[in-house]
Amino acid sequence: MMKEMFLLLIGYLILILGVLIGVAYLTLLKRKILGYIQIRKGPNKLGMMGILQPFSDAIKLFSKEQIYPNFSNYLMYIISPVISFMLSLIMWLMIPYYFNMIMFNLGLLFFFCCTSMGVYLVMISGWSSNSNYSMLGGLRAVAQTISYEVSLALIMMSSIIFIMDFNLMKFSEYQNFSWFLMIMIPLALIWFSSSLAETNRTPFDFAEGESELVSGFNIEYSKGGFALIFLAEYSSIMFMSMLFVLLYMGGYSLSIFFYLKLIFISFLFIWVRGTLPRYRYDKLMYLAWKSYLPISLNFLLFYLGVKIFLN
């Protein structure tokens, strides 16, 4: 029993290490792609083609001076980025490995529990800094995340209806002959844009609207706190990319093709950032409640009818 637990712990440590290295190089990929979109090089000095840049950034961030606002709620201010980062790593535990990992029969419910918790941490980060800008950024982020989680849950319900299971391994079994992307492409596109809103990415990055909020809920953070918020955000981007591949592009498989698909979806997140301007906040809310919610509800009823008809 102890040996099993030890092997499980080693497996999780390797997984977390892999995620952290993946996040580091996702930031490099982002800067390179944005560089080429804006017709410039991107980081190219440190190491060959800038390959050591993420480690240099990490050393710089963690060795800077830490600033604490005088009137901040100190404990909440310190602890919320740490828990936010831990939560984004905990979500990776539901990745459907064939070996050495816990099998999550209710993996998708676990995912929704973790993403819902993330809302509180953004709100606490904004509130505990005791700054008007960070408070506004936090409130915006909370309203946005709650709005898009509703449509995310309903879109996912359509996929769950097809397989009648919450286990992520089942998705690969049901997509052996045809990807779900082929039969539910409108929902896949809505899922992708909702993922952008869920992870606060352009064109829905209102929590960090530089033009009106300076830097949003993380304005008072420096050094390690900022780095942890940054890592949590990029870990969530990678996770949402993986979830898109699992739900719509053939599920999990131990092949290089799976990782290429994951990199492609992560690339789309960055491509959108380099291409689209920021949306207007009222239009964002209108999109969530007046467009995505009715569409996802209608598709849910449609796929329920299809499932009953096929049975």
PDB file of C-alpha atoms in Angstrom:
ATOM      1  CA  MET A   1       0.000   0.000   0.000  1.00  0.00           C
ATOM      2  CA  MET A   2       2.818   2.411   0.908  1.00  0.00           C
ATOM      3  CA  LYS A   3       4.622   1.561  -2.335  1.00  0.00           C
ATOM      4  CA  GLU A   4       1.434   2.310  -4.312  1.00  0.00           C
ATOM      5  CA  MET A   5       1.018   5.671  -2.556  1.00  0.00           C
ATOM      6  CA  PHE A   6       4.685   6.517  -3.138  1.00  0.00           C
ATOM      7  CA  LEU A   7       4.420   5.696  -6.862  1.00  0.00           C
ATOM      8  CA  LEU A   8       1.231   7.786  -7.075  1.00  0.00           C
ATOM      9  CA  LEU A   9       3.014  10.733  -5.440  1.00  0.00           C
ATOM     10  CA  ILE A  10       5.993  10.408  -7.826  1.00  0.00           C
ATOM     11  CA  GLY A  11       3.560  10.277 -10.772  1.00  0.00           C
ATOM     12  CA  TYR A  12       1.843  13.491  -9.626  1.00  0.00           C
ATOM     13  CA  LEU A  13       5.174  15.271  -9.131  1.00  0.00           C
ATOM     14  CA  ILE A  14       6.242  14.331 -12.673  1.00  0.00           C
ATOM     15  CA  LEU A  15       2.840  15.533 -13.981  1.00  0.00           C
ATOM     16  CA  ILE A  16       3.158  18.889 -12.163  1.00  0.00           C
ATOM     17  CA  LEU A  17       6.741  19.292 -13.386  1.00  0.00           C
ATOM     18  CA  GLY A  18       5.579  18.603 -16.953  1.00  0.00           C
ATOM     19  CA  VAL A  19       2.761  21.155 -16.624  1.00  0.00           C
ATOM     20  CA  LEU A  20       5.150  23.810 -15.278  1.00  0.00           C
ATOM     21  CA  ILE A  21       7.643  23.273 -18.123  1.00  0.00           C
ATOM     22  CA  GLY A  22       4.727  23.298 -20.600  1.00  0.00           C
ATOM     23  CA  VAL A  23       3.474  26.609 -19.146  1.00  0.00           C
ATOM     24  CA  ALA A  24       6.997  28.084 -19.338  1.00  0.00           C
ATOM     25  CA  TYR A  25       7.304  27.252 -23.021  1.00  0.00           C
ATOM     26  CA  LEU A  26       3.704  28.312 -23.718  1.00  0.00           C
ATOM     27  CA  THR A  27       4.749  31.837 -22.665  1.00  0.00           C
ATOM     28  CA  LEU A  28       7.705  31.609 -25.080  1.00  0.00           C
ATOM     29  CA  LEU A  29       5.365  30.399 -27.855  1.00  0.00           C
ATOM     30  CA  LYS A  30       3.025  33.333 -27.102  1.00  0.00           C
ATOM     31  CA  ARG A  31       5.816  35.896 -27.333  1.00  0.00           C
ATOM     32  CA  LYS A  32       7.228  34.374 -30.518  1.00  0.00           C
ATOM     33  CA  ILE A  33       3.812  34.206 -32.263  1.00  0.00           C
ATOM     34  CA  LEU A  34       2.871  37.750 -31.182  1.00  0.00           C
ATOM     35  CA  GLY A  35       6.315  38.874 -32.412  1.00  0.00           C
ATOM     36  CA  TYR A  36       5.721  37.425 -35.882  1.00  0.00           C
ATOM     37  CA  ILE A  37       2.136  38.754 -35.986  1.00  0.00           C
ATOM     38  CA  GLN A  38       3.484  42.259 -35.204  1.00  0.00           C
ATOM     39  CA  ILE A  39       6.401  41.787 -37.672  1.00  0.00           C
ATOM     40  CA  ARG A  40       9.219  41.610 -35.119  1.00  0.00           C
ATOM     41  CA  LYS A  41      11.406  38.823 -33.799  1.00  0.00           C
ATOM     42  CA  GLY A  42      10.192  38.135 -30.280  1.00  0.00           C
ATOM     43  CA  PRO A  43      12.727  36.994 -27.637  1.00  0.00           C
ATOM     44  CA  ASN A  44      15.833  35.708 -29.466  1.00  0.00           C
ATOM     45  CA  LYS A  45      18.857  36.594 -27.349  1.00  0.00           C
ATOM     46  CA  LEU A  46      18.936  34.188 -24.406  1.00  0.00           C
ATOM     47  CA  GLY A  47      20.018  30.715 -25.528  1.00  0.00           C
ATOM     48  CA  MET A  48      19.386  29.477 -29.046  1.00  0.00           C
ATOM     49  CA  MET A  49      16.386  31.396 -30.527  1.00  0.00           C
ATOM     50  CA  GLY A  50      15.420  32.603 -27.031  1.00  0.00           C
ATOM     51  CA  ILE A  51      14.842  29.068 -25.736  1.00  0.00           C
ATOM     52  CA  LEU A  52      16.085  29.913 -22.205  1.00  0.00           C
ATOM     53  CA  GLN A  53      13.932  33.058 -21.924  1.00  0.00           C
ATOM     54  CA  PRO A  54      11.164  31.513 -19.717  1.00  0.00           C
ATOM     55  CA  PHE A  55      13.713  30.519 -17.045  1.00  0.00           C
ATOM     56  CA  SER A  56      15.265  33.979 -17.155  1.00  0.00           C
ATOM     57  CA  ASP A  57      11.789  35.525 -16.667  1.00  0.00           C
ATOM     58  CA  ALA A  58      11.108  33.208 -13.716  1.00  0.00           C
ATOM     59  CA  ILE A  59      14.404  34.159 -12.006  1.00  0.00           C
ATOM     60  CA  LYS A  60      13.688  37.857 -12.630  1.00  0.00           C
ATOM     61  CA  LEU A  61      10.132  37.659 -11.241  1.00  0.00           C
ATOM     62  CA  PHE A  62      11.011  35.698  -8.111  1.00  0.00           C
ATOM     63  CA  SER A  63      14.075  37.828  -7.266  1.00  0.00           C
ATOM     64  CA  LYS A  64      12.348  41.221  -7.525  1.00  0.00           C
ATOM     65  CA  GLU A  65      11.388  43.329  -4.522  1.00  0.00           C
ATOM     66  CA  GLN A  66       8.077  42.386  -2.889  1.00  0.00           C
ATOM     67  CA  ILE A  67       5.758  45.339  -2.210  1.00  0.00           C
ATOM     68  CA  TYR A  68       2.875  45.110   0.276  1.00  0.00           C
ATOM     69  CA  PRO A  69       0.211  47.855   0.197  1.00  0.00           C
ATOM     70  CA  ASN A  70      -0.197  49.401   3.672  1.00  0.00           C
ATOM     71  CA  PHE A  71      -3.970  49.036   3.814  1.00  0.00           C
ATOM     72  CA  SER A  72      -4.240  45.619   2.183  1.00  0.00           C
ATOM     73  CA  ASN A  73      -5.758  42.615   3.937  1.00  0.00           C
ATOM     74  CA  TYR A  74      -2.326  41.014   4.312  1.00  0.00           C
ATOM     75  CA  LEU A  75      -3.162  37.321   4.800  1.00  0.00           C
ATOM     76  CA  MET A  76      -5.751  37.161   1.985  1.00  0.00           C
ATOM     77  CA  TYR A  77      -3.468  39.225  -0.259  1.00  0.00           C
ATOM     78  CA  ILE A  78      -0.581  36.767   0.180  1.00  0.00           C
ATOM     79  CA  ILE A  79      -2.490  33.505   0.151  1.00  0.00           C
ATOM     80  CA  SER A  80      -4.940  33.970  -2.775  1.00  0.00           C
ATOM     81  CA  PRO A  81      -2.332  33.708  -5.618  1.00  0.00           C
ATOM     82  CA  VAL A  82      -0.853  30.589  -3.973  1.00  0.00           C
ATOM     83  CA  ILE A  83      -4.248  28.844  -3.723  1.00  0.00           C
ATOM     84  CA  SER A  84      -5.121  30.004  -7.252  1.00  0.00           C
ATOM     85  CA  PHE A  85      -1.957  28.357  -8.580  1.00  0.00           C
ATOM     86  CA  MET A  86      -2.562  25.178  -6.560  1.00  0.00           C
ATOM     87  CA  LEU A  87      -6.123  24.969  -7.889  1.00  0.00           C
ATOM     88  CA  SER A  88      -4.964  25.270 -11.499  1.00  0.00           C
ATOM     89  CA  LEU A  89      -2.529  22.370 -10.875  1.00  0.00           C
ATOM     90  CA  ILE A  90      -5.149  20.259  -9.059  1.00  0.00           C
ATOM     91  CA  MET A  91      -7.324  20.411 -12.198  1.00  0.00           C
ATOM     92  CA  TRP A  92      -4.596  18.507 -14.062  1.00  0.00           C
ATOM     93  CA  LEU A  93      -5.163  15.480 -11.813  1.00  0.00           C
ATOM     94  CA  MET A  94      -8.175  14.538 -13.934  1.00  0.00           C
ATOM     95  CA  ILE A  95      -6.093  14.103 -17.110  1.00  0.00           C
ATOM     96  CA  PRO A  96      -7.043  10.551 -18.224  1.00  0.00           C
ATOM     97  CA  TYR A  97      -3.757   8.629 -18.044  1.00  0.00           C
ATOM     98  CA  TYR A  98      -3.685   4.892 -18.713  1.00  0.00           C
ATOM     99  CA  PHE A  99      -1.266   4.258 -15.846  1.00  0.00           C
ATOM    100  CA  ASN A 100      -0.270   5.307 -12.333  1.00  0.00           C
ATOM    101  CA  MET A 101      -3.050   7.868 -11.874  1.00  0.00           C
ATOM    102  CA  ILE A 102      -6.398   7.950 -10.098  1.00  0.00           C
ATOM    103  CA  MET A 103      -9.301   7.142 -12.428  1.00  0.00           C
ATOM    104  CA  PHE A 104     -11.856   9.954 -12.181  1.00  0.00           C
ATOM    105  CA  ASN A 105     -15.277   8.470 -12.900  1.00  0.00           C
ATOM    106  CA  LEU A 106     -16.786  11.891 -12.175  1.00  0.00           C
ATOM    107  CA  GLY A 107     -13.953  13.881 -13.768  1.00  0.00           C
ATOM    108  CA  LEU A 108     -16.131  16.522 -15.433  1.00  0.00           C
ATOM    109  CA  LEU A 109     -17.927  17.333 -12.153  1.00  0.00           C
ATOM    110  CA  PHE A 110     -14.495  17.720 -10.531  1.00  0.00           C
ATOM    111  CA  PHE A 111     -13.545  20.157 -13.317  1.00  0.00           C
ATOM    112  CA  PHE A 112     -16.600  22.339 -12.656  1.00  0.00           C
ATOM    113  CA  CYS A 113     -15.909  22.341  -8.898  1.00  0.00           C
ATOM    114  CA  CYS A 114     -12.346  23.571  -9.502  1.00  0.00           C
ATOM    115  CA  THR A 115     -13.294  26.275 -12.047  1.00  0.00           C
ATOM    116  CA  SER A 116     -16.051  27.562  -9.744  1.00  0.00           C
ATOM    117  CA  MET A 117     -13.535  27.882  -6.899  1.00  0.00           C
ATOM    118  CA  GLY A 118     -11.274  29.988  -9.133  1.00  0.00           C
ATOM    119  CA  VAL A 119     -13.914  32.748  -9.169  1.00  0.00           C
ATOM    120  CA  TYR A 120     -13.610  33.281  -5.403  1.00  0.00           C
ATOM    121  CA  LEU A 121      -9.825  33.572  -5.586  1.00  0.00           C
ATOM    122  CA  VAL A 122      -9.971  36.276  -8.275  1.00  0.00           C
ATOM    123  CA  MET A 123     -12.518  38.162  -6.169  1.00  0.00           C
ATOM    124  CA  ILE A 124     -10.388  37.843  -2.995  1.00  0.00           C
ATOM    125  CA  SER A 125      -7.241  38.944  -4.896  1.00  0.00           C
ATOM    126  CA  GLY A 126      -9.045  42.080  -6.114  1.00  0.00           C
ATOM    127  CA  TRP A 127     -10.677  42.878  -2.769  1.00  0.00           C
ATOM    128  CA  SER A 128      -7.692  42.198  -0.479  1.00  0.00           C
ATOM    129  CA  SER A 129      -5.405  44.612  -2.403  1.00  0.00           C
ATOM    130  CA  ASN A 130      -7.653  47.473  -1.187  1.00  0.00           C
ATOM    131  CA  SER A 131      -7.373  49.368  -4.468  1.00  0.00           C
ATOM    132  CA  ASN A 132     -10.285  50.678  -6.516  1.00  0.00           C
ATOM    133  CA  TYR A 133      -8.766  49.440  -9.773  1.00  0.00           C
ATOM    134  CA  SER A 134      -8.140  45.924  -8.513  1.00  0.00           C
ATOM    135  CA  MET A 135     -11.617  45.757  -6.944  1.00  0.00           C
ATOM    136  CA  LEU A 136     -13.256  46.739 -10.234  1.00  0.00           C
ATOM    137  CA  GLY A 137     -11.111  44.234 -12.137  1.00  0.00           C
ATOM    138  CA  GLY A 138     -12.051  41.491  -9.670  1.00  0.00           C
ATOM    139  CA  LEU A 139     -15.775  42.266  -9.933  1.00  0.00           C
ATOM    140  CA  ARG A 140     -15.611  42.262 -13.718  1.00  0.00           C
ATOM    141  CA  ALA A 141     -13.755  38.956 -13.784  1.00  0.00           C
ATOM    142  CA  VAL A 142     -16.279  37.350 -11.390  1.00  0.00           C
ATOM    143  CA  ALA A 143     -19.309  38.527 -13.391  1.00  0.00           C
ATOM    144  CA  GLN A 144     -17.694  37.359 -16.628  1.00  0.00           C
ATOM    145  CA  THR A 145     -16.626  33.940 -15.330  1.00  0.00           C
ATOM    146  CA  ILE A 146     -20.004  33.192 -13.745  1.00  0.00           C
ATOM    147  CA  SER A 147     -21.819  34.199 -16.955  1.00  0.00           C
ATOM    148  CA  TYR A 148     -19.726  31.934 -19.181  1.00  0.00           C
ATOM    149  CA  GLU A 149     -19.652  28.970 -16.787  1.00  0.00           C
ATOM    150  CA  VAL A 150     -23.405  28.564 -17.322  1.00  0.00           C
ATOM    151  CA  SER A 151     -23.040  28.134 -21.085  1.00  0.00           C
ATOM    152  CA  LEU A 152     -19.895  25.979 -20.615  1.00  0.00           C
ATOM    153  CA  ALA A 153     -21.860  23.568 -18.405  1.00  0.00           C
ATOM    154  CA  LEU A 154     -24.740  23.365 -20.892  1.00  0.00           C
ATOM    155  CA  ILE A 155     -22.396  22.801 -23.864  1.00  0.00           C
ATOM    156  CA  MET A 156     -20.627  20.044 -21.965  1.00  0.00           C
ATOM    157  CA  MET A 157     -24.015  18.481 -21.136  1.00  0.00           C
ATOM    158  CA  SER A 158     -24.605  17.935 -24.862  1.00  0.00           C
ATOM    159  CA  SER A 159     -21.413  15.850 -25.081  1.00  0.00           C
ATOM    160  CA  ILE A 160     -22.236  14.007 -21.839  1.00  0.00           C
ATOM    161  CA  ILE A 161     -25.682  13.064 -23.221  1.00  0.00           C
ATOM    162  CA  PHE A 162     -23.981  11.242 -26.106  1.00  0.00           C
ATOM    163  CA  ILE A 163     -21.769   9.081 -23.879  1.00  0.00           C
ATOM    164  CA  MET A 164     -23.884   9.077 -20.673  1.00  0.00           C
ATOM    165  CA  ASP A 165     -20.788   9.199 -18.475  1.00  0.00           C
ATOM    166  CA  PHE A 166     -18.630  11.792 -16.665  1.00  0.00           C
ATOM    167  CA  ASN A 167     -15.422   9.814 -17.260  1.00  0.00           C
ATOM    168  CA  LEU A 168     -13.024  11.473 -19.717  1.00  0.00           C
ATOM    169  CA  MET A 169     -11.661   8.115 -20.931  1.00  0.00           C
ATOM    170  CA  LYS A 170     -15.083   7.326 -22.419  1.00  0.00           C
ATOM    171  CA  PHE A 171     -14.777  10.269 -24.828  1.00  0.00           C
ATOM    172  CA  SER A 172     -11.877   8.633 -26.685  1.00  0.00           C
ATOM    173  CA  GLU A 173     -13.837   5.352 -26.979  1.00  0.00           C
ATOM    174  CA  TYR A 174     -16.829   7.113 -28.532  1.00  0.00           C
ATOM    175  CA  GLN A 175     -14.651   9.105 -30.965  1.00  0.00           C
ATOM    176  CA  ASN A 176     -12.811   6.175 -32.564  1.00  0.00           C
ATOM    177  CA  PHE A 177     -14.556   6.580 -35.926  1.00  0.00           C
ATOM    178  CA  SER A 178     -15.662  10.218 -35.922  1.00  0.00           C
ATOM    179  CA  TRP A 179     -14.705  13.238 -33.851  1.00  0.00           C
ATOM    180  CA  PHE A 180     -17.506  15.010 -31.983  1.00  0.00           C
ATOM    181  CA  LEU A 181     -16.258  18.159 -33.767  1.00  0.00           C
ATOM    182  CA  MET A 182     -17.882  16.824 -36.966  1.00  0.00           C
ATOM    183  CA  ILE A 183     -21.350  16.499 -35.447  1.00  0.00           C
ATOM    184  CA  MET A 184     -21.348  19.494 -33.108  1.00  0.00           C
ATOM    185  CA  ILE A 185     -19.163  22.149 -34.741  1.00  0.00           C
ATOM    186  CA  PRO A 186     -21.327  25.152 -33.630  1.00  0.00           C
ATOM    187  CA  LEU A 187     -21.078  23.980 -30.013  1.00  0.00           C
ATOM    188  CA  ALA A 188     -17.326  23.424 -30.366  1.00  0.00           C
ATOM    189  CA  LEU A 189     -16.867  27.015 -31.571  1.00  0.00           C
ATOM    190  CA  ILE A 190     -19.031  28.354 -28.722  1.00  0.00           C
ATOM    191  CA  TRP A 191     -17.025  26.213 -26.281  1.00  0.00           C
ATOM    192  CA  PHE A 192     -13.780  27.683 -27.615  1.00  0.00           C
ATOM    193  CA  SER A 193     -14.926  31.309 -27.297  1.00  0.00           C
ATOM    194  CA  SER A 194     -16.392  30.570 -23.838  1.00  0.00           C
ATOM    195  CA  SER A 195     -12.995  29.108 -22.867  1.00  0.00           C
ATOM    196  CA  LEU A 196     -11.416  32.415 -23.911  1.00  0.00           C
ATOM    197  CA  ALA A 197     -13.838  34.259 -21.608  1.00  0.00           C
ATOM    198  CA  GLU A 198     -13.342  31.716 -18.805  1.00  0.00           C
ATOM    199  CA  THR A 199      -9.546  32.134 -18.853  1.00  0.00           C
ATOM    200  CA  ASN A 200      -9.740  35.962 -19.254  1.00  0.00           C
ATOM    201  CA  ARG A 201      -8.040  35.997 -22.646  1.00  0.00           C
ATOM    202  CA  THR A 202      -8.376  38.544 -25.461  1.00  0.00           C
ATOM    203  CA  PRO A 203     -10.924  39.598 -26.717  1.00  0.00           C
ATOM    204  CA  PHE A 204     -12.583  39.032 -23.309  1.00  0.00           C
ATOM    205  CA  ASP A 205      -9.768  40.188 -20.997  1.00  0.00           C
ATOM    206  CA  PHE A 206     -11.795  42.818 -19.129  1.00  0.00           C
ATOM    207  CA  ALA A 207     -10.279  41.861 -15.789  1.00  0.00           C
ATOM    208  CA  GLU A 208      -7.024  43.304 -17.178  1.00  0.00           C
ATOM    209  CA  GLY A 209      -8.293  46.208 -19.283  1.00  0.00           C
ATOM    210  CA  GLU A 210      -5.157  48.389 -19.335  1.00  0.00           C
ATOM    211  CA  SER A 211      -6.938  51.360 -20.876  1.00  0.00           C
ATOM    212  CA  GLU A 212      -9.423  51.748 -18.007  1.00  0.00           C
ATOM    213  CA  LEU A 213      -8.203  49.593 -15.084  1.00  0.00           C
ATOM    214  CA  VAL A 214      -4.381  49.871 -15.408  1.00  0.00           C
ATOM    215  CA  SER A 215      -3.913  46.113 -14.901  1.00  0.00           C
ATOM    216  CA  GLY A 216      -7.087  44.771 -13.301  1.00  0.00           C
ATOM    217  CA  PHE A 217      -7.293  42.615 -10.190  1.00  0.00           C
ATOM    218  CA  ASN A 218      -3.522  41.894 -10.075  1.00  0.00           C
ATOM    219  CA  ILE A 219      -2.355  45.527 -10.161  1.00  0.00           C
ATOM    220  CA  GLU A 220      -0.946  45.539  -6.600  1.00  0.00           C
ATOM    221  CA  TYR A 221       0.913  42.250  -7.022  1.00  0.00           C
ATOM    222  CA  SER A 222       4.632  42.053  -7.688  1.00  0.00           C
ATOM    223  CA  LYS A 223       7.367  39.418  -7.498  1.00  0.00           C
ATOM    224  CA  GLY A 224       6.067  35.922  -6.564  1.00  0.00           C
ATOM    225  CA  GLY A 225       2.372  36.847  -6.269  1.00  0.00           C
ATOM    226  CA  PHE A 226       2.233  38.167  -9.821  1.00  0.00           C
ATOM    227  CA  ALA A 227       4.251  35.179 -11.107  1.00  0.00           C
ATOM    228  CA  LEU A 228       1.839  32.715  -9.468  1.00  0.00           C
ATOM    229  CA  ILE A 229      -1.240  34.483 -10.938  1.00  0.00           C
ATOM    230  CA  PHE A 230       0.500  34.448 -14.332  1.00  0.00           C
ATOM    231  CA  LEU A 231       1.347  30.728 -14.045  1.00  0.00           C
ATOM    232  CA  ALA A 232      -2.207  29.871 -12.942  1.00  0.00           C
ATOM    233  CA  GLU A 233      -3.635  31.694 -15.983  1.00  0.00           C
ATOM    234  CA  TYR A 234      -1.389  29.925 -18.485  1.00  0.00           C
ATOM    235  CA  SER A 235      -1.907  26.552 -16.795  1.00  0.00           C
ATOM    236  CA  SER A 236      -5.672  27.103 -17.235  1.00  0.00           C
ATOM    237  CA  ILE A 237      -5.146  27.926 -20.934  1.00  0.00           C
ATOM    238  CA  MET A 238      -3.257  24.669 -21.448  1.00  0.00           C
ATOM    239  CA  PHE A 239      -5.896  22.737 -19.522  1.00  0.00           C
ATOM    240  CA  MET A 240      -8.791  24.220 -21.528  1.00  0.00           C
ATOM    241  CA  SER A 241      -6.882  23.358 -24.730  1.00  0.00           C
ATOM    242  CA  MET A 242      -6.535  19.781 -23.523  1.00  0.00           C
ATOM    243  CA  LEU A 243     -10.210  19.620 -22.597  1.00  0.00           C
ATOM    244  CA  PHE A 244     -11.190  20.840 -26.081  1.00  0.00           C
ATOM    245  CA  VAL A 245      -9.105  18.036 -27.622  1.00  0.00           C
ATOM    246  CA  LEU A 246     -10.661  15.473 -25.251  1.00  0.00           C
ATOM    247  CA  LEU A 247     -14.242  16.575 -25.889  1.00  0.00           C
ATOM    248  CA  TYR A 248     -14.206  17.318 -29.610  1.00  0.00           C
ATOM    249  CA  MET A 249     -11.005  16.119 -31.294  1.00  0.00           C
ATOM    250  CA  GLY A 250     -10.713  12.409 -30.632  1.00  0.00           C
ATOM    251  CA  GLY A 251     -10.112  12.131 -26.889  1.00  0.00           C
ATOM    252  CA  TYR A 252      -6.940  11.052 -25.106  1.00  0.00           C
ATOM    253  CA  SER A 253      -4.361   8.815 -26.757  1.00  0.00           C
ATOM    254  CA  LEU A 254      -0.708   8.124 -26.029  1.00  0.00           C
ATOM    255  CA  SER A 255       0.507   9.487 -29.346  1.00  0.00           C
ATOM    256  CA  ILE A 256       2.371  12.512 -30.675  1.00  0.00           C
ATOM    257  CA  PHE A 257      -0.801  13.438 -32.609  1.00  0.00           C
ATOM    258  CA  PHE A 258      -2.638  14.156 -29.333  1.00  0.00           C
ATOM    259  CA  TYR A 259       0.074  16.608 -28.240  1.00  0.00           C
ATOM    260  CA  LEU A 260       0.134  18.262 -31.675  1.00  0.00           C
ATOM    261  CA  LYS A 261      -3.621  18.850 -31.406  1.00  0.00           C
ATOM    262  CA  LEU A 262      -3.119  20.318 -27.910  1.00  0.00           C
ATOM    263  CA  ILE A 263      -0.392  22.680 -29.184  1.00  0.00           C
ATOM    264  CA  PHE A 264      -2.629  23.716 -32.102  1.00  0.00           C
ATOM    265  CA  ILE A 265      -5.517  24.709 -29.794  1.00  0.00           C
ATOM    266  CA  SER A 266      -3.070  26.598 -27.507  1.00  0.00           C
ATOM    267  CA  PHE A 267      -1.775  28.342 -30.637  1.00  0.00           C
ATOM    268  CA  LEU A 268      -5.369  29.407 -31.465  1.00  0.00           C
ATOM    269  CA  PHE A 269      -5.642  31.070 -28.014  1.00  0.00           C
ATOM    270  CA  ILE A 270      -2.529  33.133 -28.828  1.00  0.00           C
ATOM    271  CA  TRP A 271      -3.532  33.805 -32.449  1.00  0.00           C
ATOM    272  CA  VAL A 272      -6.846  35.271 -31.251  1.00  0.00           C
ATOM    273  CA  ARG A 273      -4.911  37.538 -28.866  1.00  0.00           C
ATOM    274  CA  GLY A 274      -2.711  38.858 -31.671  1.00  0.00           C
ATOM    275  CA  THR A 275      -5.630  39.414 -34.057  1.00  0.00           C
ATOM    276  CA  LEU A 276      -8.760  40.647 -32.273  1.00  0.00           C
ATOM    277  CA  PRO A 277      -9.355  43.900 -30.363  1.00  0.00           C
ATOM    278  CA  ARG A 278     -10.951  43.929 -26.911  1.00  0.00           C
ATOM    279  CA  TYR A 279     -14.733  43.488 -26.871  1.00  0.00           C
ATOM    280  CA  ARG A 280     -17.080  45.946 -25.157  1.00  0.00           C
ATOM    281  CA  TYR A 281     -18.197  44.810 -21.689  1.00  0.00           C
ATOM    282  CA  ASP A 282     -21.957  45.123 -22.211  1.00  0.00           C
ATOM    283  CA  LYS A 283     -21.614  43.218 -25.499  1.00  0.00           C
ATOM    284  CA  LEU A 284     -19.772  40.462 -23.669  1.00  0.00           C
ATOM    285  CA  MET A 285     -22.659  40.041 -21.228  1.00  0.00           C
ATOM    286  CA  TYR A 286     -25.182  40.270 -24.060  1.00  0.00           C
ATOM    287  CA  LEU A 287     -23.287  37.524 -25.909  1.00  0.00           C
ATOM    288  CA  ALA A 288     -23.325  35.235 -22.850  1.00  0.00           C
ATOM    289  CA  TRP A 289     -26.970  35.590 -21.809  1.00  0.00           C
ATOM    290  CA  LYS A 290     -28.754  36.442 -25.064  1.00  0.00           C
ATOM    291  CA  SER A 291     -26.778  34.338 -27.581  1.00  0.00           C
ATOM    292  CA  TYR A 292     -24.762  31.492 -26.067  1.00  0.00           C
ATOM    293  CA  LEU A 293     -27.267  30.470 -23.392  1.00  0.00           C
ATOM    294  CA  PRO A 294     -30.296  30.032 -25.741  1.00  0.00           C
ATOM    295  CA  ILE A 295     -28.144  28.349 -28.427  1.00  0.00           C
ATOM    296  CA  SER A 296     -26.598  25.865 -25.990  1.00  0.00           C
ATOM    297  CA  LEU A 297     -30.026  25.096 -24.454  1.00  0.00           C
ATOM    298  CA  ASN A 298     -31.529  24.443 -27.887  1.00  0.00           C
ATOM    299  CA  PHE A 299     -28.637  22.191 -28.877  1.00  0.00           C
ATOM    300  CA  LEU A 300     -28.956  20.337 -25.570  1.00  0.00           C
ATOM    301  CA  LEU A 301     -32.609  19.516 -26.351  1.00  0.00           C
ATOM    302  CA  PHE A 302     -31.701  18.607 -29.946  1.00  0.00           C
ATOM    303  CA  TYR A 303     -28.928  16.162 -28.922  1.00  0.00           C
ATOM    304  CA  LEU A 304     -31.205  14.707 -26.229  1.00  0.00           C
ATOM    305  CA  GLY A 305     -33.739  13.987 -28.991  1.00  0.00           C
ATOM    306  CA  VAL A 306     -30.999  12.472 -31.183  1.00  0.00           C
ATOM    307  CA  LYS A 307     -29.855  10.214 -28.328  1.00  0.00           C
ATOM    308  CA  ILE A 308     -33.410   9.014 -27.618  1.00  0.00           C
ATOM    309  CA  PHE A 309     -33.980   8.407 -31.354  1.00  0.00           C
ATOM    310  CA  LEU A 310     -30.725   6.385 -31.678  1.00  0.00           C
ATOM    311  CA  ASN A 311     -31.603   4.271 -28.650  1.00  0.00           C
TER     312      ASN A 311
END
